[in-house]
Amino acid sequence: MVTQNELMIVTGQLLVFTLNAVIGNTMERPRWYASKGEFGDAFNILKKVREEK
């Protein structure tokens, strides 16, 4: 039989895996823009994120 502690650990791992999959494929990300062929928008976002200070 599975203990409650093991069940909670596995459920948490599944939740984190699902959230990472959703966040990685959300709109307004450089990878999403590049997959849609909008390389200019993807490049502009990367410039904002990685600008030197």
PDB file of C-alpha atoms in Angstrom:
ATOM      1  CA  MET A   1       0.000   0.000   0.000  1.00  0.00           C
ATOM      2  CA  VAL A   2       1.140   3.541  -0.689  1.00  0.00           C
ATOM      3  CA  THR A   3       1.535   5.861   2.244  1.00  0.00           C
ATOM      4  CA  GLN A   4       0.081   9.343   2.272  1.00  0.00           C
ATOM      5  CA  ASN A   5       3.569  10.852   2.329  1.00  0.00           C
ATOM      6  CA  GLU A   6       4.632   9.031  -0.847  1.00  0.00           C
ATOM      7  CA  LEU A   7       1.392   9.981  -2.553  1.00  0.00           C
ATOM      8  CA  MET A   8       1.880  13.665  -1.719  1.00  0.00           C
ATOM      9  CA  ILE A   9       5.468  13.606  -3.028  1.00  0.00           C
ATOM     10  CA  VAL A  10       4.464  12.033  -6.338  1.00  0.00           C
ATOM     11  CA  THR A  11       1.508  14.418  -6.700  1.00  0.00           C
ATOM     12  CA  GLY A  12       3.803  17.399  -6.114  1.00  0.00           C
ATOM     13  CA  GLN A  13       6.269  16.150  -8.717  1.00  0.00           C
ATOM     14  CA  LEU A  14       3.475  15.724 -11.248  1.00  0.00           C
ATOM     15  CA  LEU A  15       2.171  19.227 -10.521  1.00  0.00           C
ATOM     16  CA  VAL A  16       5.614  20.803 -10.985  1.00  0.00           C
ATOM     17  CA  PHE A  17       6.185  18.874 -14.216  1.00  0.00           C
ATOM     18  CA  THR A  18       2.821  20.055 -15.573  1.00  0.00           C
ATOM     19  CA  LEU A  19       3.441  23.682 -14.606  1.00  0.00           C
ATOM     20  CA  ASN A  20       6.881  23.650 -16.242  1.00  0.00           C
ATOM     21  CA  ALA A  21       5.355  22.305 -19.446  1.00  0.00           C
ATOM     22  CA  VAL A  22       2.702  25.047 -19.447  1.00  0.00           C
ATOM     23  CA  ILE A  23       5.094  27.882 -18.609  1.00  0.00           C
ATOM     24  CA  GLY A  24       7.587  26.737 -21.250  1.00  0.00           C
ATOM     25  CA  ASN A  25       4.967  26.958 -23.984  1.00  0.00           C
ATOM     26  CA  THR A  26       3.157  30.159 -23.050  1.00  0.00           C
ATOM     27  CA  MET A  27       2.735  33.011 -25.474  1.00  0.00           C
ATOM     28  CA  GLU A  28       4.886  36.143 -25.355  1.00  0.00           C
ATOM     29  CA  ARG A  29       8.076  34.105 -24.985  1.00  0.00           C
ATOM     30  CA  PRO A  30      10.942  34.315 -27.498  1.00  0.00           C
ATOM     31  CA  ARG A  31      10.663  30.615 -28.302  1.00  0.00           C
ATOM     32  CA  TRP A  32       6.926  30.975 -28.984  1.00  0.00           C
ATOM     33  CA  TYR A  33       7.516  33.909 -31.324  1.00  0.00           C
ATOM     34  CA  ALA A  34      10.278  32.025 -33.140  1.00  0.00           C
ATOM     35  CA  SER A  35       8.037  28.979 -33.588  1.00  0.00           C
ATOM     36  CA  LYS A  36       5.453  31.236 -35.241  1.00  0.00           C
ATOM     37  CA  GLY A  37       8.081  32.752 -37.558  1.00  0.00           C
ATOM     38  CA  GLU A  38       8.129  36.159 -35.840  1.00  0.00           C
ATOM     39  CA  PHE A  39      11.874  36.351 -35.341  1.00  0.00           C
ATOM     40  CA  GLY A  40      11.945  40.142 -34.983  1.00  0.00           C
ATOM     41  CA  ASP A  41       9.666  40.066 -31.945  1.00  0.00           C
ATOM     42  CA  ALA A  42      11.658  37.197 -30.439  1.00  0.00           C
ATOM     43  CA  PHE A  43      14.904  39.129 -30.924  1.00  0.00           C
ATOM     44  CA  ASN A  44      13.441  42.284 -29.325  1.00  0.00           C
ATOM     45  CA  ILE A  45      12.380  40.342 -26.235  1.00  0.00           C
ATOM     46  CA  LEU A  46      15.807  38.739 -25.944  1.00  0.00           C
ATOM     47  CA  LYS A  47      17.445  42.175 -26.189  1.00  0.00           C
ATOM     48  CA  LYS A  48      15.240  43.457 -23.338  1.00  0.00           C
ATOM     49  CA  VAL A  49      15.941  40.458 -21.136  1.00  0.00           C
ATOM     50  CA  ARG A  50      19.685  40.345 -21.767  1.00  0.00           C
ATOM     51  CA  GLU A  51      20.534  44.022 -21.999  1.00  0.00           C
ATOM     52  CA  GLU A  52      23.817  44.994 -20.390  1.00  0.00           C
ATOM     53  CA  LYS A  53      23.810  47.435 -17.516  1.00  0.00           C
TER      54      LYS A  53
END
